[in-house]
XYZ file of C-alpha atoms in Angstrom:
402
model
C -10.674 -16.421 -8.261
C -7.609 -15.777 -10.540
C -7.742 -11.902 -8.458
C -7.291 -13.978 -5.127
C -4.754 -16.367 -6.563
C -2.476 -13.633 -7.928
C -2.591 -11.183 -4.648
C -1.653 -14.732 -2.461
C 1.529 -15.498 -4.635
C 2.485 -11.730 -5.019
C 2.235 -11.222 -1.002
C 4.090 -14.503 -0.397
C 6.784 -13.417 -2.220
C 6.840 -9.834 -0.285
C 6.851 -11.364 2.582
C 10.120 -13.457 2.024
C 11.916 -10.418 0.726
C 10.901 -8.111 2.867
C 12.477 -9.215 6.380
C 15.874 -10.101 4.033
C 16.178 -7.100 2.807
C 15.543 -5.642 5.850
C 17.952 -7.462 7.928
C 20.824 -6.685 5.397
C 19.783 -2.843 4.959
C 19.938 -3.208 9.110
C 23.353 -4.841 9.288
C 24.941 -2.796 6.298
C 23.548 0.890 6.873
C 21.557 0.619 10.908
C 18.674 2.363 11.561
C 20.244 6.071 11.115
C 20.133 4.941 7.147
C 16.332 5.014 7.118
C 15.501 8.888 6.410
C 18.125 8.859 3.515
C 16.671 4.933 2.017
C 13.058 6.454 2.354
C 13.868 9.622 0.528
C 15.294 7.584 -2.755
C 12.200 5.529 -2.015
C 9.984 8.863 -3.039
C 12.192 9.460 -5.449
C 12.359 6.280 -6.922
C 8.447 5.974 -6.561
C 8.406 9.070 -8.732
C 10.267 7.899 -12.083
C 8.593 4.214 -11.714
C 5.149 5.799 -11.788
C 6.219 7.950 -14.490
C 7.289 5.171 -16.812
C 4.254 3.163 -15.692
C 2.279 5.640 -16.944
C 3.880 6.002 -20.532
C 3.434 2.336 -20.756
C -0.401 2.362 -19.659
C -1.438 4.721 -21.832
C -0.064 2.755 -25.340
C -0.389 -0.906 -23.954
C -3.360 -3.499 -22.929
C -3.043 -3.321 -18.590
C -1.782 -7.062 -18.840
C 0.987 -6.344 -20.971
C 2.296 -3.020 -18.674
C 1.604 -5.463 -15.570
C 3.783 -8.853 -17.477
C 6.430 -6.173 -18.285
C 6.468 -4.922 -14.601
C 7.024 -8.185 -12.854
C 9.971 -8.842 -15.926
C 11.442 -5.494 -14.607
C 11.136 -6.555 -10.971
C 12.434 -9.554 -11.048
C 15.237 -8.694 -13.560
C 16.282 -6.015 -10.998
C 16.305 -8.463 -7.775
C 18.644 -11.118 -9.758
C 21.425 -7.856 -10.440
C 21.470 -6.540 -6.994
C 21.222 -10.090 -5.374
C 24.053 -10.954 -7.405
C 26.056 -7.505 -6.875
C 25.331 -8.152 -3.339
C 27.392 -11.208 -3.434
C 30.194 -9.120 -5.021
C 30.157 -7.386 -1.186
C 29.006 -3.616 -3.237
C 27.668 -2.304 0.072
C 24.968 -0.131 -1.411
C 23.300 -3.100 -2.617
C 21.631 -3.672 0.724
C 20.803 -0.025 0.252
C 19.020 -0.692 -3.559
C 17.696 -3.782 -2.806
C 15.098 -1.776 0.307
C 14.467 0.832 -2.694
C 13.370 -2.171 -4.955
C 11.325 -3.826 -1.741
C 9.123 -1.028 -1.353
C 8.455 -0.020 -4.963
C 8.129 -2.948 -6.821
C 5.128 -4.093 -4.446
C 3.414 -1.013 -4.649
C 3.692 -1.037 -8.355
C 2.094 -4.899 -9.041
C -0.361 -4.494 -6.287
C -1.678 -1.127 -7.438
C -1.775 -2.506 -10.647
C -3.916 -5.667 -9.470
C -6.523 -3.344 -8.182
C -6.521 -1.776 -10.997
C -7.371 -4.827 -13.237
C -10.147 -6.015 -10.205
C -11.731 -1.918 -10.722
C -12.075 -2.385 -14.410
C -13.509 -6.036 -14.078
C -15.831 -5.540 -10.820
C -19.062 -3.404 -10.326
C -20.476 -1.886 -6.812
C -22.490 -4.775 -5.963
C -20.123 -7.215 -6.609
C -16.942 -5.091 -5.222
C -18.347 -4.931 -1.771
C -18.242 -8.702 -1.251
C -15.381 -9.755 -3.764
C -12.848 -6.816 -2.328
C -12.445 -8.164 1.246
C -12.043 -11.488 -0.370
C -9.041 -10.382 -2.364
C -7.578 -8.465 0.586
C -8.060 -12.286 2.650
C -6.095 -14.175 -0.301
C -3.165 -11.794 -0.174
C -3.111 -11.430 4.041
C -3.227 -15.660 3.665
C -0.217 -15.402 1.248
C 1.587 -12.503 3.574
C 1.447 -14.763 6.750
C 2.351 -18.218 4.865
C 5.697 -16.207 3.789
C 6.333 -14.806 7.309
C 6.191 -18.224 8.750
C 8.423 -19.662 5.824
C 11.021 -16.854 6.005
C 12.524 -17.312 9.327
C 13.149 -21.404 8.526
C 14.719 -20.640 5.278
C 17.486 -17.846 6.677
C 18.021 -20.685 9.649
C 18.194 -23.335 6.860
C 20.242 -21.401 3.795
C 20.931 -17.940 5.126
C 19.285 -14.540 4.548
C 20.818 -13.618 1.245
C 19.939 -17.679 -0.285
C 16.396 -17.114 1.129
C 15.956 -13.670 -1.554
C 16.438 -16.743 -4.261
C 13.219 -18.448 -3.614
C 11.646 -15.236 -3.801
C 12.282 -15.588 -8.355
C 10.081 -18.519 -8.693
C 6.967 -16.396 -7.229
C 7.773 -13.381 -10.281
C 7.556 -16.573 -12.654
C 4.257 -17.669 -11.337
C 2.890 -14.153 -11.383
C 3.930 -13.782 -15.181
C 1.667 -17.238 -15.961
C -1.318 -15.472 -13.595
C -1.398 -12.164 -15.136
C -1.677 -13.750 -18.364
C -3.974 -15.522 -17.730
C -6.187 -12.930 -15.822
C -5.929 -10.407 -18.761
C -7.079 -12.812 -21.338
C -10.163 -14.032 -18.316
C -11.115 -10.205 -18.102
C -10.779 -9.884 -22.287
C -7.467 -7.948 -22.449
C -8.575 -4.245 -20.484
C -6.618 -1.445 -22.884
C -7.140 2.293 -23.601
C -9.189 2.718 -26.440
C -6.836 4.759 -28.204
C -3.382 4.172 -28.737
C -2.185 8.086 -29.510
C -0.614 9.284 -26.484
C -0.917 13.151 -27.060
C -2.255 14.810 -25.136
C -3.724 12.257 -22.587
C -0.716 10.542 -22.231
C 0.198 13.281 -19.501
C -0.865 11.520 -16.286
C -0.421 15.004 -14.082
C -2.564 16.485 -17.106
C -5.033 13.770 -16.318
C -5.051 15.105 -12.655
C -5.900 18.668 -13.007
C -8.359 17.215 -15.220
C -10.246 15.852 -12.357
C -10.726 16.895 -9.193
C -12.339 13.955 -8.021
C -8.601 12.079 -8.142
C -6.878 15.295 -6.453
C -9.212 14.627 -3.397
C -8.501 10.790 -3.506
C -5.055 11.604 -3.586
C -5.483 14.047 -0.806
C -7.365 10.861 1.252
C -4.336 8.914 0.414
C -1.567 11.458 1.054
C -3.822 12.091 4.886
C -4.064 8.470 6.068
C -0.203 7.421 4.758
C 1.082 10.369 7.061
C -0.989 9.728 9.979
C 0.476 5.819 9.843
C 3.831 6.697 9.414
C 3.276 9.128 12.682
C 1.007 6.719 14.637
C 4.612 4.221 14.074
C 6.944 6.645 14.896
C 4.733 7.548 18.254
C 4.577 3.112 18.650
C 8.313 3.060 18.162
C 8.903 5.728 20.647
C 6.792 4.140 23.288
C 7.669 0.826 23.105
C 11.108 1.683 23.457
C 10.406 3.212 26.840
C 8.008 0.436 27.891
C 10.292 -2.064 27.111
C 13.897 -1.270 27.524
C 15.363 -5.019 27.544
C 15.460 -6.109 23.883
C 14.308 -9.398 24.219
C 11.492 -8.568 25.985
C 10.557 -5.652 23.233
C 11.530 -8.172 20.683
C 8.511 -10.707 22.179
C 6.319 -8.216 22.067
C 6.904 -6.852 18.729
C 5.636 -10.044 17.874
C 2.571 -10.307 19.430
C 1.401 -6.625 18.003
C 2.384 -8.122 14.500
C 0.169 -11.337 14.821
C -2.638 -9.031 16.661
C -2.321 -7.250 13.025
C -2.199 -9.750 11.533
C -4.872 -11.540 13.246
C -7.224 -8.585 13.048
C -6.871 -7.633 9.528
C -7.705 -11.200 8.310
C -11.006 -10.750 10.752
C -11.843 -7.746 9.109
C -11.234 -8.679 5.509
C -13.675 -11.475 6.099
C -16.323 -8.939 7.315
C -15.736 -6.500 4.993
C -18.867 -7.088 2.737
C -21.143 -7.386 5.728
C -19.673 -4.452 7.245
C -20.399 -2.614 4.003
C -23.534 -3.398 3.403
C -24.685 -2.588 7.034
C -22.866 0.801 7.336
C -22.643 1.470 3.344
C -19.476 3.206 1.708
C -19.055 6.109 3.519
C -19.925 5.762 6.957
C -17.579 3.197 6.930
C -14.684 5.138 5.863
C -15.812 7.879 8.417
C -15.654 5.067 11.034
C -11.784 4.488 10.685
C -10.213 7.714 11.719
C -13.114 8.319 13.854
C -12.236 5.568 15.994
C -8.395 6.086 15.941
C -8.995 9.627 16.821
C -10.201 8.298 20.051
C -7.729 5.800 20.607
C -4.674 8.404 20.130
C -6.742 11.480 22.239
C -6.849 8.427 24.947
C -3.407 7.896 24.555
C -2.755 11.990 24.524
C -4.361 12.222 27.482
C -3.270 8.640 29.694
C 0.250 7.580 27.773
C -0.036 3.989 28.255
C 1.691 1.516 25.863
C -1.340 -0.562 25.884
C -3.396 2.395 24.293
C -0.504 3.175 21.645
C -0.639 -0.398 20.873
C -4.010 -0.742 20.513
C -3.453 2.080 18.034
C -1.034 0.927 15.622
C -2.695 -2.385 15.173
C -5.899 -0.726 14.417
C -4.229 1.708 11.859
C -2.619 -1.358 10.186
C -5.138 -3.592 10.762
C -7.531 -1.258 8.922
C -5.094 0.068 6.489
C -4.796 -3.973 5.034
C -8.461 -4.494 5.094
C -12.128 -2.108 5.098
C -9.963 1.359 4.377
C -8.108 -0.888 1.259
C -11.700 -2.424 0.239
C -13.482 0.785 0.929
C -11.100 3.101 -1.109
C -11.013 0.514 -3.920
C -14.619 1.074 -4.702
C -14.190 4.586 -5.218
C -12.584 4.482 -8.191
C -15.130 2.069 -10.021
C -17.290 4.964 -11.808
C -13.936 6.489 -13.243
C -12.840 6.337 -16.837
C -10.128 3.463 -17.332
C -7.946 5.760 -17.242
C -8.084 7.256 -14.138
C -8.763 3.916 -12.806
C -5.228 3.034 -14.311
C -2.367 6.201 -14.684
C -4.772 8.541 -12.436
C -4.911 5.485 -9.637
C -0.516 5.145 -9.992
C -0.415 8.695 -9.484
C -2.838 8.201 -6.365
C -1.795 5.501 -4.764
C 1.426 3.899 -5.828
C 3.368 7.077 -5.732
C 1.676 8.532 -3.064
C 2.017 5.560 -0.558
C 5.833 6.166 -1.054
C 5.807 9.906 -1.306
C 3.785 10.548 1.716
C 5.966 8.543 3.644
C 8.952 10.449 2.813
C 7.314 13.753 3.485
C 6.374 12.524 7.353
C 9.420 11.341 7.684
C 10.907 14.930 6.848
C 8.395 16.207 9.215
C 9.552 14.352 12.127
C 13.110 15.506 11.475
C 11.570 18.755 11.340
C 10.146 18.235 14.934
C 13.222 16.270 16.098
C 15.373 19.325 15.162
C 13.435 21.775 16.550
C 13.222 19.859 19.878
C 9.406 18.890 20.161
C 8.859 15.512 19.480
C 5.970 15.849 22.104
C 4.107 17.789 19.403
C 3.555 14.754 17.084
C 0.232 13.866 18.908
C -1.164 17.184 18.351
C -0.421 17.271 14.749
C -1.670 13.108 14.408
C -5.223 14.559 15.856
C -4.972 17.340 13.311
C -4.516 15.284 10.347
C -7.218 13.209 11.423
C -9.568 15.596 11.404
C -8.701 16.262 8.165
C -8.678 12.848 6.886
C -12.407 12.533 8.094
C -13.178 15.937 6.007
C -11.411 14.494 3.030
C -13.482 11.500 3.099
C -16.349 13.264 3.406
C -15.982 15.288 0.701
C -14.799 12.487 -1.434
C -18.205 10.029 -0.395
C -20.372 13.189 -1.166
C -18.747 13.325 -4.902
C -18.342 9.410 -5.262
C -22.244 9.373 -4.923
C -22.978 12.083 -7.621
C -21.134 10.103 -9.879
C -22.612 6.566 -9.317
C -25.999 8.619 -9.012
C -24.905 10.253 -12.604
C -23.942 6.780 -14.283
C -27.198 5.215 -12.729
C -29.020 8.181 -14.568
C -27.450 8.569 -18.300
C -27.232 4.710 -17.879
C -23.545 5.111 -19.185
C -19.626 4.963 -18.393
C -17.239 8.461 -18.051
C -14.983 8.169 -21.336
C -12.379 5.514 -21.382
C -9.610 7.886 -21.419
């Protein structure tokens, strides 16, 4: 499928730039540069969404999607090239441009694959698509490391241009496969306003709620794996092998479970299986709350990744297909590509917070807490997800197109 195809080459190409830009962001700034990177990320997140928007609410979805790769890839040739200059905050830009611009194109993917794809067809086809890209992700990590030992770490960001070309030629093609998706009208007034769009529907404010929950709890459950590996594993080789081995379990795991996802749907249906996910990493962290073993907190942050890449992705997916395009389009950027970023800047803040205040031993309690909230979220989300597949099902018609 053109879906699978596109999600391979886009993830390939993230997962060349992503250890680059890290490495450099490392080498130029060190790790006490995170908080302030992550905050321009949220920022950053904020205007890109906001001009996605504009642009999805006048132009066919292939045509805002084309111009968005353009815009990526335009961006990565200045600051790869200013980087050469030796500008020092390039390093800096180029990790705000790694973690937007693949939140933007994916986000927009699924947003082509919810217009396309019903329920039935969503619950197998999904997991599929998350497969294709996990493929592409781990064919780049296994390339990357050759080509900095071959070129170097700035040459390798080169390669990384090609893979925008390609995904111009896919996208095209895609948009004319799926008949060229656009708003039906082309005034902007009034529904142009995305945050209008929003209040409009409450059904997106508790998606974005479900989002906002499970982004926090992720960044936490990392900071908590961080913190405990570094204790388990003082020598930094050793920590450095087995870094490694919870990335390939991830890695490992995720593919597993994007495989199954269509079986596992159909035998536990939409929303038990989004109850099951913070369900079972409740019990994992209370376990590790209560017995602090690095085994448990590893277990942990491979399931929360592991889960994040493959049923929650699938799962969530399918509850935007009985929305109107346009919530499946500006109301999902709002959702989830500004909310990935934002939320992650907000728990970040929160851990300074705790750090400051002097009780980092309190980030357990609160993980538990916004668990429990993240499985009342989902219920509440399922519960209205249902009444609106049972109301399409019933008038035998679509919510409005914008």
């Amino acid at each position: 499928m053109l879906v699978c195809l596109l999600a391979s080459v886009v993830l390939f190409g993230h997962a060349i730039a992503r250890p680059a830009i890290e490495s450099l962001f490392l080498k130029a700034h060190g790790a006490a540069g995170l908080p302030s990177v992550w905050i321009a990320v949220a920022v950053t997140a904020v205007l890109t969404v906001t001009a996605y928007n504009a642009a999805a609410a006048r132009y066919p979805l292939g045509t805002v999607m084309i111009g968005s790769v353009l815009g990526s890839l335009s961006l990565l040739v200045v600051l790869v090239l200013l980087h050469g200059t030796g500008w020092r905050l390039s390093a800096f830009w180029l990790y705000v441009w790694k973690d937007v611009h693949i939140v933007v194109l994916l986000e927009a993917l699924w947003s082509f694959a919810n217009l396309v794809f019903k329920q039935q067809t969503a619950r197998w086809a999904y997991g599929m698509f998350c497969a294709a890209g996990s493929v592409g992700g781990i064919s780049g990590n296994l390339v990357v490391g050759k080509l900095a030992l071959a070129w170097s770490t700035e040459a390798s960001l080169w390669l990384v241009a090609p893979m925008f070309v390609v995904q111009v030629g896919l996208v095209a093609w895609l948009a004319k496969a799926a008949g060229q998706p656009q708003p039906q009208s082309q005034s902007v007034k009034g529904e142009a306003s995305s945050f209008a769009l929003l209040r409009n529907s409450p059904y997106l404010i508790w998606l974005l709620a479900l989002v906002g929950l499970v982004q926090v709890v992720i960044t936490l459950i990392d900071y908590t794996y961080n913190d405990a590996i570094a204790l388990a594993y003082p020598d930094t080789d050793a920590r450095t092998v087995v870094i490694g081995r919870v990335y390939a379990a991830i890695d490992g795991s995720a593919l597993a479970f994007q495989l199954a996802t269509g079986l596992v749907l159909r035998a536990l249906g939409l929303r038990a299986t989004l109850l099951s996910i913070p369900a079972l990493l409740g019990m994992v962290v209370a376990s590790f709350a209560i017995a602090p073993r690095f085994a448990l907190m590893a277990i942990t942050k491979v399931a929360s990744k592991a889960f994040d890449y493959s049923l929650f992705r699938a799962a969530k997916e399918m509850l935007y297909l009985p929305l109107s395009y346009g919530e499946k389009t500006r109301g999902k950027a709002l959702v989830d590509m500004l909310t990935y970023r934002v939320a992650k800047g907000g728990a970040s803040l929160l851990l300074l917070g705790l750090l400051a205040l002097g009780i980092k031993s309190g980030v357990l309690l609160i993980i538990l807490g916004l668990i429990g909230a993240w499985l009342v979220v989902t219920l509440a989300v399922t519960k209205r997800h249902e009444k609106l597949i049972e109301r399409s099902s019933t008038t035998g018609v679509e919510r409005p197109t914008d």
